[in-house]
Tab-separated table of C-alpha atoms in Angstrom:
chain	number	residue	atom	x	y	z
A	30	MET	CA	-126.428	69.822	254.842
A	31	GLY	CA	-127.691	67.180	257.362
A	32	ILE	CA	-125.163	68.379	260.048
A	33	LEU	CA	-126.156	71.999	259.430
A	34	LEU	CA	-129.734	71.100	259.956
A	35	ILE	CA	-128.998	69.153	263.265
A	36	PHE	CA	-126.975	72.194	264.379
A	37	LEU	CA	-129.916	74.570	263.720
A	38	VAL	CA	-132.330	72.135	265.631
A	39	LEU	CA	-130.077	72.059	268.529
A	40	LEU	CA	-129.675	75.851	268.431
A	41	ALA	CA	-133.257	76.276	268.484
A	42	ALA	CA	-133.946	74.013	271.327
A	43	CYS	CA	-131.312	75.810	273.385
A	44	TYR	CA	-132.933	79.128	272.633
A	45	PHE	CA	-136.335	77.661	273.646
A	46	LEU	CA	-135.066	76.576	276.988
A	47	TYR	CA	-133.410	79.903	277.570
A	48	ARG	CA	-136.499	81.895	276.678
A	49	ARG	CA	-138.771	79.701	278.822
A	50	ASN	CA	-136.903	80.540	282.032
A	51	ALA	CA	-135.629	84.079	281.002
A	52	GLY	CA	-137.563	86.901	282.616
A	53	TRP	CA	-138.699	85.025	285.715
A	54	THR	CA	-137.447	85.544	289.355
A	55	THR	CA	-138.057	83.297	292.188
A	56	VAL	CA	-139.647	85.263	295.017
A	57	SER	CA	-140.422	82.421	297.572
A	58	SER	CA	-139.672	78.627	297.780
A	59	GLY	CA	-140.565	75.969	300.276
A	60	LEU	CA	-140.901	72.310	301.196
A	61	GLY	CA	-143.975	70.245	302.155
A	62	PRO	CA	-146.298	72.242	304.392
A	63	ASP	CA	-144.943	75.533	303.232
A	64	ALA	CA	-146.619	74.775	299.905
A	65	ARG	CA	-149.924	75.917	301.085
A	66	ARG	CA	-148.411	79.442	301.775
A	67	LEU	CA	-146.878	79.440	298.369
A	68	GLU	CA	-150.269	78.333	296.897
A	69	ASP	CA	-152.005	81.258	298.684
A	70	TYR	CA	-149.324	83.628	297.525
A	71	TYR	CA	-149.737	82.458	293.899
A	72	ARG	CA	-153.735	82.955	294.008
A	73	TYR	CA	-153.390	86.264	295.514
A	74	LEU	CA	-150.938	87.407	292.924
A	75	LYS	CA	-153.029	86.067	290.049
A	76	SER	CA	-155.934	87.901	291.360
A	77	LYS	CA	-154.046	91.114	291.206
A	78	SER	CA	-152.893	90.463	287.581
A	79	ILE	CA	-149.370	89.583	288.387
A	80	ARG	CA	-147.681	87.186	285.977
A	81	CYS	CA	-146.319	84.314	288.313
A	82	ARG	CA	-146.031	80.725	288.158
A	83	LEU	CA	-145.740	77.847	290.808
A	84	LYS	CA	-143.134	75.205	289.994
A	85	SER	CA	-142.265	71.947	291.446
A	86	ASN	CA	-138.736	70.828	291.283
A	87	ALA	CA	-139.532	67.275	292.144
A	88	ASP	CA	-140.326	66.494	288.538
A	89	SER	CA	-137.927	69.135	287.235
A	90	HIS	CA	-136.888	66.688	284.262
A	91	LEU	CA	-140.618	67.010	283.088
A	92	GLY	CA	-140.775	70.877	283.653
A	93	THR	CA	-144.161	70.043	285.518
A	94	ILE	CA	-146.275	73.072	286.904
A	95	GLN	CA	-147.554	72.106	290.236
A	96	THR	CA	-151.351	71.530	290.583
A	97	ALA	CA	-153.179	73.028	293.470
A	98	ALA	CA	-154.270	69.690	295.046
A	99	ALA	CA	-150.678	68.338	295.142
A	100	ALA	CA	-149.263	71.621	296.397
A	101	VAL	CA	-151.328	71.692	299.533
A	102	ASP	CA	-150.748	67.885	300.471
A	103	PRO	CA	-149.102	68.135	303.953
A	104	HIS	CA	-147.259	64.818	303.269
A	105	ASN	CA	-145.547	66.079	300.197
A	106	ASN	CA	-141.847	66.911	300.588
A	107	GLU	CA	-141.140	68.149	297.187
A	108	HIS	CA	-139.665	71.538	296.634
A	109	LEU	CA	-142.028	74.274	295.237
A	110	GLN	CA	-141.029	77.833	294.116
A	111	LEU	CA	-143.027	80.866	293.265
A	112	ASP	CA	-141.612	82.822	290.296
A	113	VAL	CA	-142.857	86.124	289.188
A	114	HIS	CA	-142.072	87.837	285.883
A	115	THR	CA	-139.255	90.307	286.092
A	116	GLN	CA	-141.529	93.132	284.882
A	117	ASP	CA	-143.973	92.568	287.797
A	118	ILE	CA	-141.396	91.983	290.446
A	119	ASN	CA	-141.763	95.424	292.121
A	120	LYS	CA	-145.554	95.254	292.365
A	121	ALA	CA	-145.461	91.595	293.441
A	122	SER	CA	-143.049	92.447	296.513
A	123	GLU	CA	-145.313	95.374	297.479
A	124	LEU	CA	-148.430	93.212	297.438
A	125	LEU	CA	-146.734	90.320	299.276
A	126	GLN	CA	-145.477	92.554	301.932
A	127	LEU	CA	-149.123	94.011	302.485
A	128	LEU	CA	-150.267	90.466	302.589
A	129	GLN	CA	-147.869	89.309	305.276
A	130	GLY	CA	-148.458	92.393	307.344
A	131	PRO	CA	-146.177	94.380	309.500
A	132	GLU	CA	-143.215	92.679	311.165
A	133	PRO	CA	-143.318	92.592	314.877
A	134	HIS	CA	-140.660	94.794	316.715
A	135	ALA	CA	-137.682	93.133	318.436
A	136	GLY	CA	-138.494	94.994	321.804
A	137	ASP	CA	-142.242	93.768	321.853
A	138	THR	CA	-142.532	90.955	324.286
A	139	ARG	CA	-146.239	90.415	324.094
């Protein structure tokens, strides 16, 4: 009975870890100074009711969500990633393209 209980607890923990990360897609990532850009994207998407999260992989063993103050530190070299819920990925992609503006043409030499 004790072994069955341990097995069920391990199974529940694995399911929880799977569900925590299932349904999210990384749309952008960066190091150090790029964190400010990711923070801006995060705030913009949140303002448009897009389900997103900003994660830090420096403390991945803790599963830490990055705070705004640490994310914009220019001397911070940790890896950040912006994840969007898979149900919102199309809308988020459209909004981020609008935010970034049109790409310059290859023949434009201005």
